[in-house]
PDB file of C-alpha atoms in Angstrom:
ATOM      1  CA  ALA A  23      -6.959 -15.532   3.145  1.00 72.00           C
ATOM      2  CA  GLN A  24      -7.651 -11.933   3.986  1.00 80.00           C
ATOM      3  CA  THR A  25     -10.053  -9.719   2.079  1.00 90.00           C
ATOM      4  CA  VAL A  26     -10.706  -6.026   2.487  1.00 95.00           C
ATOM      5  CA  THR A  27     -13.850  -4.452   1.067  1.00 96.00           C
ATOM      6  CA  GLN A  28     -14.535  -0.777   0.494  1.00 97.00           C
ATOM      7  CA  SER A  29     -18.058  -0.410  -0.826  1.00 95.00           C
ATOM      8  CA  GLN A  30     -17.947   3.314  -1.608  1.00 96.00           C
ATOM      9  CA  PRO A  31     -16.006   3.962  -4.831  1.00 95.00           C
ATOM     10  CA  GLU A  32     -16.509   7.711  -4.596  1.00 96.00           C
ATOM     11  CA  MET A  33     -17.606  10.191  -1.982  1.00 97.00           C
ATOM     12  CA  SER A  34     -17.706  13.941  -1.635  1.00 97.00           C
ATOM     13  CA  VAL A  35     -17.945  16.284   1.303  1.00 97.00           C
ATOM     14  CA  GLN A  36     -18.208  20.004   1.782  1.00 98.00           C
ATOM     15  CA  GLU A  37     -15.192  21.722   3.220  1.00 97.00           C
ATOM     16  CA  ALA A  38     -15.333  21.819   7.059  1.00 97.00           C
ATOM     17  CA  GLU A  39     -17.906  19.042   7.183  1.00 97.00           C
ATOM     18  CA  THR A  40     -17.469  15.491   8.439  1.00 98.00           C
ATOM     19  CA  VAL A  41     -17.352  12.385   6.285  1.00 98.00           C
ATOM     20  CA  THR A  42     -17.121   8.676   7.090  1.00 98.00           C
ATOM     21  CA  LEU A  43     -15.517   6.114   4.805  1.00 98.00           C
ATOM     22  CA  SER A  44     -16.481   2.474   5.241  1.00 98.00           C
ATOM     23  CA  CYS A  45     -14.331  -0.632   5.294  1.00 98.00           C
ATOM     24  CA  THR A  46     -15.038  -4.233   6.137  1.00 97.00           C
ATOM     25  CA  TYR A  47     -12.608  -7.102   6.208  1.00 96.00           C
ATOM     26  CA  ASP A  48     -12.572 -10.833   6.570  1.00 95.00           C
ATOM     27  CA  THR A  49      -9.911 -12.862   8.298  1.00 91.00           C
ATOM     28  CA  SER A  50      -9.448 -15.890  10.478  1.00 89.00           C
ATOM     29  CA  GLU A  51      -6.500 -14.272  12.250  1.00 87.00           C
ATOM     30  CA  SER A  52      -6.947 -13.169  15.846  1.00 85.00           C
ATOM     31  CA  ASN A  53      -3.994 -10.811  15.895  1.00 87.00           C
ATOM     32  CA  TYR A  54      -3.791  -8.179  13.188  1.00 91.00           C
ATOM     33  CA  TYR A  55      -3.532  -4.500  12.386  1.00 92.00           C
ATOM     34  CA  LEU A  56      -5.693  -2.230  10.301  1.00 94.00           C
ATOM     35  CA  PHE A  57      -4.674   0.909   8.466  1.00 95.00           C
ATOM     36  CA  TRP A  58      -6.030   3.749   6.421  1.00 96.00           C
ATOM     37  CA  TYR A  59      -3.717   5.091   3.748  1.00 95.00           C
ATOM     38  CA  LYS A  60      -4.217   8.228   1.694  1.00 95.00           C
ATOM     39  CA  GLN A  61      -3.044   8.529  -1.889  1.00 93.00           C
ATOM     40  CA  PRO A  62      -3.226  12.118  -3.176  1.00 90.00           C
ATOM     41  CA  PRO A  63      -3.033  12.867  -6.888  1.00 84.00           C
ATOM     42  CA  SER A  64       0.786  12.881  -6.594  1.00 71.00           C
ATOM     43  CA  ARG A  65       0.387   9.101  -6.042  1.00 70.00           C
ATOM     44  CA  GLN A  66       2.550   8.557  -2.951  1.00 86.00           C
ATOM     45  CA  MET A  67       0.734   6.509  -0.338  1.00 90.00           C
ATOM     46  CA  ILE A  68       0.732   8.132   3.073  1.00 91.00           C
ATOM     47  CA  LEU A  69      -0.306   6.526   6.340  1.00 92.00           C
ATOM     48  CA  VAL A  70      -3.310   8.231   7.906  1.00 95.00           C
ATOM     49  CA  ILE A  71      -4.085   6.106  10.937  1.00 95.00           C
ATOM     50  CA  ARG A  72      -3.630   2.597  12.284  1.00 93.00           C
ATOM     51  CA  GLN A  73      -5.414   0.355  14.758  1.00 93.00           C
ATOM     52  CA  GLU A  74      -4.166  -2.679  16.624  1.00 90.00           C
ATOM     53  CA  ALA A  75      -6.887  -5.334  16.749  1.00 90.00           C
ATOM     54  CA  TYR A  76      -6.180  -6.139  20.382  1.00 89.00           C
ATOM     55  CA  LYS A  77      -6.924  -2.569  21.434  1.00 88.00           C
ATOM     56  CA  GLN A  78     -10.540  -1.778  22.140  1.00 86.00           C
ATOM     57  CA  GLN A  79     -10.002   1.970  22.088  1.00 92.00           C
ATOM     58  CA  ASN A  80     -10.512   3.558  18.705  1.00 95.00           C
ATOM     59  CA  ALA A  81      -7.448   5.255  17.269  1.00 94.00           C
ATOM     60  CA  THR A  82      -7.446   8.998  16.639  1.00 95.00           C
ATOM     61  CA  GLU A  83      -4.988  11.258  14.826  1.00 93.00           C
ATOM     62  CA  ASN A  84      -5.999  14.891  14.925  1.00 95.00           C
ATOM     63  CA  ARG A  85      -9.006  15.208  12.570  1.00 97.00           C
ATOM     64  CA  PHE A  86      -8.967  11.516  11.718  1.00 97.00           C
ATOM     65  CA  SER A  87     -10.559   8.815  13.834  1.00 97.00           C
ATOM     66  CA  VAL A  88     -11.711   5.269  13.321  1.00 97.00           C
ATOM     67  CA  ASN A  89     -14.692   3.236  14.445  1.00 97.00           C
ATOM     68  CA  PHE A  90     -13.316  -0.257  14.918  1.00 96.00           C
ATOM     69  CA  GLN A  91     -15.963  -2.919  15.420  1.00 95.00           C
ATOM     70  CA  LYS A  92     -14.019  -6.160  15.762  1.00 94.00           C
ATOM     71  CA  ALA A  93     -16.989  -8.511  15.990  1.00 93.00           C
ATOM     72  CA  ALA A  94     -18.522  -6.987  12.881  1.00 95.00           C
ATOM     73  CA  LYS A  95     -15.090  -6.803  11.170  1.00 95.00           C
ATOM     74  CA  SER A  96     -15.703  -3.186  10.379  1.00 96.00           C
ATOM     75  CA  PHE A  97     -13.166  -0.374  10.331  1.00 97.00           C
ATOM     76  CA  SER A  98     -14.519   2.996   9.216  1.00 98.00           C
ATOM     77  CA  LEU A  99     -12.597   6.262   8.949  1.00 98.00           C
ATOM     78  CA  LYS A 100     -14.100   9.549  10.057  1.00 98.00           C
ATOM     79  CA  ILE A 101     -12.611  12.781   8.799  1.00 98.00           C
ATOM     80  CA  SER A 102     -13.718  15.844  10.725  1.00 98.00           C
ATOM     81  CA  ASP A 103     -13.450  19.445   9.559  1.00 97.00           C
ATOM     82  CA  SER A 104     -12.632  18.292   6.024  1.00 98.00           C
ATOM     83  CA  GLN A 105      -9.994  20.299   4.200  1.00 97.00           C
ATOM     84  CA  LEU A 106      -9.266  20.661   0.497  1.00 96.00           C
ATOM     85  CA  GLY A 107      -6.007  18.798   1.045  1.00 94.00           C
ATOM     86  CA  ASP A 108      -7.967  15.744   2.133  1.00 96.00           C
ATOM     87  CA  THR A 109      -8.980  15.171  -1.487  1.00 96.00           C
ATOM     88  CA  ALA A 110      -7.406  11.817  -2.361  1.00 96.00           C
ATOM     89  CA  MET A 111      -7.950   8.102  -2.736  1.00 95.00           C
ATOM     90  CA  TYR A 112      -8.297   6.409   0.636  1.00 97.00           C
ATOM     91  CA  PHE A 113      -7.341   2.780   1.043  1.00 97.00           C
ATOM     92  CA  CYS A 114      -8.193   0.522   3.925  1.00 97.00           C
ATOM     93  CA  ALA A 115      -5.533  -2.118   4.561  1.00 95.00           C
ATOM     94  CA  PHE A 116      -5.028  -5.211   6.692  1.00 93.00           C
ATOM     95  CA  MET A 117      -1.807  -6.623   8.129  1.00 89.00           C
ATOM     96  CA  ARG A 118      -1.378  -9.975   9.831  1.00 85.00           C
ATOM     97  CA  GLY A 119      -0.040  -9.903  13.348  1.00 80.00           C
ATOM     98  CA  THR A 120       2.827 -12.271  12.662  1.00 76.00           C
ATOM     99  CA  GLY A 121       5.181 -12.987   9.819  1.00 71.00           C
ATOM    100  CA  ALA A 122       5.775 -10.571   7.003  1.00 70.00           C
ATOM    101  CA  ASN A 123       4.111  -7.234   7.621  1.00 72.00           C
ATOM    102  CA  ASN A 124       2.576  -7.296   4.181  1.00 80.00           C
ATOM    103  CA  LEU A 125      -0.517  -5.198   3.547  1.00 88.00           C
ATOM    104  CA  PHE A 126      -3.731  -6.324   1.898  1.00 91.00           C
ATOM    105  CA  PHE A 127      -5.606  -3.377   0.414  1.00 94.00           C
ATOM    106  CA  GLY A 128      -9.190  -2.619  -0.451  1.00 95.00           C
ATOM    107  CA  THR A 129     -10.141  -1.087  -3.785  1.00 95.00           C
ATOM    108  CA  GLY A 130     -10.217   2.417  -2.367  1.00 96.00           C
ATOM    109  CA  THR A 131     -12.628   5.309  -2.010  1.00 97.00           C
ATOM    110  CA  ARG A 132     -12.084   8.491  -3.959  1.00 96.00           C
ATOM    111  CA  LEU A 133     -12.876  11.414  -1.692  1.00 97.00           C
ATOM    112  CA  THR A 134     -13.432  14.888  -3.053  1.00 97.00           C
ATOM    113  CA  VAL A 135     -13.637  17.851  -0.713  1.00 97.00           C
ATOM    114  CA  ILE A 136     -15.762  20.575  -2.243  1.00 97.00           C
ATOM    115  CA  PRO A 137     -14.925  24.206  -1.455  1.00 95.00           C
TER     116      PRO A 137
ATOM    117  CA  ASP B   8      14.965   9.916   6.493  1.00 53.00           C
ATOM    118  CA  THR B   9      14.957  10.612   2.782  1.00 75.00           C
ATOM    119  CA  GLY B  10      12.045   8.313   2.082  1.00 91.00           C
ATOM    120  CA  VAL B  11      11.681   5.493  -0.403  1.00 94.00           C
ATOM    121  CA  SER B  12      13.048   6.402  -3.815  1.00 95.00           C
ATOM    122  CA  GLN B  13      11.959   4.792  -7.075  1.00 96.00           C
ATOM    123  CA  ASN B  14      13.395   5.223 -10.545  1.00 96.00           C
ATOM    124  CA  PRO B  15      12.373   5.895 -13.178  1.00 96.00           C
ATOM    125  CA  ARG B  16       9.119   7.721 -12.459  1.00 94.00           C
ATOM    126  CA  HIS B  17       7.737   6.839 -15.853  1.00 96.00           C
ATOM    127  CA  LYS B  18       8.645   4.197 -18.410  1.00 97.00           C
ATOM    128  CA  ILE B  19       7.134   3.702 -21.833  1.00 97.00           C
ATOM    129  CA  THR B  20       8.143   0.579 -23.666  1.00 97.00           C
ATOM    130  CA  LYS B  21       7.054  -1.488 -26.597  1.00 97.00           C
ATOM    131  CA  ARG B  22       5.496  -4.857 -26.141  1.00 97.00           C
ATOM    132  CA  GLY B  23       8.108  -7.573 -25.958  1.00 97.00           C
ATOM    133  CA  GLN B  24      10.848  -5.394 -24.507  1.00 97.00           C
ATOM    134  CA  ASN B  25      12.433  -5.891 -21.104  1.00 98.00           C
ATOM    135  CA  VAL B  26      12.259  -3.224 -18.400  1.00 98.00           C
ATOM    136  CA  THR B  27      13.937  -2.824 -15.039  1.00 98.00           C
ATOM    137  CA  PHE B  28      12.891  -0.625 -12.147  1.00 97.00           C
ATOM    138  CA  ARG B  29      14.904   0.349  -9.111  1.00 97.00           C
ATOM    139  CA  CYS B  30      13.866   0.971  -5.530  1.00 97.00           C
ATOM    140  CA  ASP B  31      16.013   2.487  -2.779  1.00 97.00           C
ATOM    141  CA  PRO B  32      14.357   1.924   0.601  1.00 95.00           C
ATOM    142  CA  ILE B  33      14.740   3.948   3.751  1.00 93.00           C
ATOM    143  CA  SER B  34      18.265   3.128   4.875  1.00 89.00           C
ATOM    144  CA  GLU B  35      17.514   1.468   8.196  1.00 84.00           C
ATOM    145  CA  HIS B  36      14.633  -0.612   6.861  1.00 89.00           C
ATOM    146  CA  ASN B  37      15.457  -4.259   6.271  1.00 89.00           C
ATOM    147  CA  ARG B  38      12.109  -5.194   4.695  1.00 91.00           C
ATOM    148  CA  LEU B  39      11.230  -4.272   1.142  1.00 94.00           C
ATOM    149  CA  TYR B  40       8.025  -4.868  -0.795  1.00 94.00           C
ATOM    150  CA  TRP B  41       6.907  -4.560  -4.400  1.00 96.00           C
ATOM    151  CA  TYR B  42       3.281  -3.870  -5.267  1.00 96.00           C
ATOM    152  CA  ARG B  43       1.430  -3.340  -8.521  1.00 96.00           C
ATOM    153  CA  GLN B  44      -1.439  -0.895  -8.815  1.00 94.00           C
ATOM    154  CA  THR B  45      -3.717  -0.647 -11.810  1.00 93.00           C
ATOM    155  CA  LEU B  46      -5.984   2.300 -12.422  1.00 86.00           C
ATOM    156  CA  GLY B  47      -8.794   2.563  -9.912  1.00 81.00           C
ATOM    157  CA  GLN B  48      -7.588  -0.371  -7.847  1.00 87.00           C
ATOM    158  CA  GLY B  49      -5.731  -0.826  -4.610  1.00 91.00           C
ATOM    159  CA  PRO B  50      -2.123  -2.010  -4.629  1.00 93.00           C
ATOM    160  CA  GLU B  51      -1.614  -5.735  -5.065  1.00 93.00           C
ATOM    161  CA  PHE B  52       1.289  -7.483  -3.398  1.00 92.00           C
ATOM    162  CA  LEU B  53       3.979  -8.904  -5.684  1.00 94.00           C
ATOM    163  CA  THR B  54       6.935  -9.864  -3.529  1.00 94.00           C
ATOM    164  CA  TYR B  55       8.748  -9.230  -0.267  1.00 90.00           C
ATOM    165  CA  PHE B  56      12.389  -9.222   0.851  1.00 93.00           C
ATOM    166  CA  GLN B  57      13.888  -9.392   4.282  1.00 90.00           C
ATOM    167  CA  ASN B  58      17.423  -8.158   3.821  1.00 91.00           C
ATOM    168  CA  GLU B  59      18.625  -9.924   0.663  1.00 92.00           C
ATOM    169  CA  ALA B  60      16.298 -12.918   1.009  1.00 92.00           C
ATOM    170  CA  GLN B  61      13.146 -13.025  -1.083  1.00 92.00           C
ATOM    171  CA  LEU B  62      10.733 -14.590   1.376  1.00 89.00           C
ATOM    172  CA  GLU B  63       7.388 -14.356  -0.326  1.00 87.00           C
ATOM    173  CA  LYS B  64       6.096 -14.125  -3.887  1.00 89.00           C
ATOM    174  CA  SER B  65       2.557 -13.596  -5.063  1.00 89.00           C
ATOM    175  CA  ARG B  66       0.930 -15.734  -7.727  1.00 86.00           C
ATOM    176  CA  LEU B  67       0.729 -12.451  -9.651  1.00 83.00           C
ATOM    177  CA  LEU B  68       4.490 -12.639 -10.100  1.00 86.00           C
ATOM    178  CA  SER B  69       4.694 -14.653 -13.291  1.00 88.00           C
ATOM    179  CA  ASP B  70       7.933 -16.166 -14.552  1.00 92.00           C
ATOM    180  CA  ARG B  71       8.466 -13.029 -16.655  1.00 95.00           C
ATOM    181  CA  PHE B  72       8.939 -11.062 -13.444  1.00 96.00           C
ATOM    182  CA  SER B  73      12.066 -11.239 -11.320  1.00 95.00           C
ATOM    183  CA  ALA B  74      13.092  -9.194  -8.322  1.00 96.00           C
ATOM    184  CA  GLU B  75      16.430  -8.966  -6.594  1.00 96.00           C
ATOM    185  CA  ARG B  76      17.912  -7.279  -3.589  1.00 96.00           C
ATOM    186  CA  PRO B  77      21.544  -8.348  -3.861  1.00 91.00           C
ATOM    187  CA  LYS B  78      23.071  -6.577  -0.891  1.00 86.00           C
ATOM    188  CA  GLY B  79      20.002  -6.084   1.203  1.00 84.00           C
ATOM    189  CA  SER B  80      19.817  -2.435   0.256  1.00 90.00           C
ATOM    190  CA  PHE B  81      18.285  -1.358  -3.082  1.00 96.00           C
ATOM    191  CA  SER B  82      16.082  -3.681  -5.105  1.00 97.00           C
ATOM    192  CA  THR B  83      15.348  -4.143  -8.785  1.00 97.00           C
ATOM    193  CA  LEU B  84      12.220  -5.457 -10.450  1.00 97.00           C
ATOM    194  CA  GLU B  85      12.633  -6.725 -13.994  1.00 97.00           C
ATOM    195  CA  ILE B  86       9.836  -7.576 -16.384  1.00 97.00           C
ATOM    196  CA  GLN B  87      10.830  -9.590 -19.430  1.00 97.00           C
ATOM    197  CA  ARG B  88       8.894  -9.679 -22.696  1.00 97.00           C
ATOM    198  CA  THR B  89       6.473  -7.030 -21.514  1.00 97.00           C
ATOM    199  CA  GLU B  90       2.796  -7.320 -22.372  1.00 96.00           C
ATOM    200  CA  GLN B  91       0.146  -4.611 -22.503  1.00 95.00           C
ATOM    201  CA  GLY B  92      -1.397  -6.083 -19.365  1.00 94.00           C
ATOM    202  CA  ASP B  93       1.761  -5.186 -17.485  1.00 96.00           C
ATOM    203  CA  SER B  94       0.886  -1.509 -17.766  1.00 97.00           C
ATOM    204  CA  ALA B  95       0.459  -0.312 -14.196  1.00 96.00           C
ATOM    205  CA  MET B  96       2.037   1.658 -11.396  1.00 95.00           C
ATOM    206  CA  TYR B  97       4.730  -0.356  -9.636  1.00 97.00           C
ATOM    207  CA  LEU B  98       5.094   0.656  -6.022  1.00 96.00           C
ATOM    208  CA  CYS B  99       7.962  -0.100  -3.697  1.00 96.00           C
ATOM    209  CA  ALA B 100       7.660   0.074   0.071  1.00 94.00           C
ATOM    210  CA  SER B 101       9.945  -0.551   3.003  1.00 93.00           C
ATOM    211  CA  SER B 102       9.599  -1.112   6.723  1.00 89.00           C
ATOM    212  CA  PRO B 103      11.772  -1.943   9.696  1.00 84.00           C
ATOM    213  CA  ARG B 104      11.772  -5.459  11.075  1.00 73.00           C
ATOM    214  CA  ARG B 105       8.596  -6.471  12.843  1.00 65.00           C
ATOM    215  CA  GLY B 106       8.662  -5.538  16.472  1.00 57.00           C
ATOM    216  CA  VAL B 107      10.343  -2.219  15.868  1.00 50.00           C
ATOM    217  CA  ASP B 108       7.420   0.143  16.219  1.00 53.00           C
ATOM    218  CA  ASN B 109       5.363  -2.398  14.255  1.00 59.00           C
ATOM    219  CA  SER B 110       5.722   0.248  11.670  1.00 66.00           C
ATOM    220  CA  PRO B 111       3.563   0.073   8.629  1.00 77.00           C
ATOM    221  CA  LEU B 112       4.975   0.350   5.183  1.00 87.00           C
ATOM    222  CA  HIS B 113       6.496   3.521   3.770  1.00 91.00           C
ATOM    223  CA  PHE B 114       5.824   3.855   0.080  1.00 93.00           C
ATOM    224  CA  GLY B 115       7.741   5.418  -2.758  1.00 94.00           C
ATOM    225  CA  ASN B 116       6.210   7.497  -5.537  1.00 93.00           C
ATOM    226  CA  GLY B 117       6.076   4.521  -7.844  1.00 95.00           C
ATOM    227  CA  THR B 118       7.139   3.808 -11.409  1.00 96.00           C
ATOM    228  CA  ARG B 119       4.394   4.106 -13.991  1.00 95.00           C
ATOM    229  CA  LEU B 120       4.864   1.593 -16.787  1.00 97.00           C
ATOM    230  CA  THR B 121       3.090   1.950 -20.113  1.00 97.00           C
ATOM    231  CA  VAL B 122       3.434  -0.876 -22.598  1.00 97.00           C
ATOM    232  CA  THR B 123       2.457   0.082 -26.136  1.00 96.00           C
TER     233      THR B 123
END
C-alpha cells in the first residue's frame, strides 16, 4: 500500500518570498511518479509539477521546483517569488508506475501568501 | 480541450434520498476516475474506468454507491439512501491511456453534496 504524508497543515509566506512544502511517502514500488497539485478556493485541482522516480534530476516549472530524495522518500515543493495567486491547498500525490494511473493523495497543506 | 465537466455543482438532499452525479471527461481520455473529498482532507479514490469497463473499486465504495460509464464517454455516480456521512465533494478526473504522455489526472470542479 502507498501512503503520502504532509506534516504541515498550514503555512504562510510573504509575497515575493520563498516557501517549501514538505511531503514524504512510503511505497514498495520501484517505479512510480510523484506530483504536486494545487487546489485554489475555486476547488479545481490543477497540476503544479511532476517527477518521475527514475529521474535523478529534480523537476522545475518556472517558480516551482522539487527536492526529490528517493532514498529518504521525500518530495518537497519549493515556491519561489511567491505570488498572491499561489494561495491554495497543495496536495502531494503518488502514482504507481504500472497499471491504473490512480493517484494517492496526502492530506494537503494550506498555503497563504501574505501581501 | 474543454476540460472535465461535472454536474451539478451543488446538490442538497435529504437523508434517505437517492442522488446521481454526472461527469463528462476530456473527449480523448479513455480513463475516468471518481474521488471523494471531505473538508480539510485530500481526495480519496472511489473507482476507475478504462473505457466502459470499471476496473477498480475502493473499499470506500459501499453497496449504496454505483458508478457507470455505459459508452465509454460520460460517467454517472449514484448514491442510494444517502446518509449524512456522504456529505462531501465528489471529484471526477480523466486521463489518456498510460503511455501517452504518462499524463496525470485532469480534474473537474466537483459536485458538492450536502445531506441534511
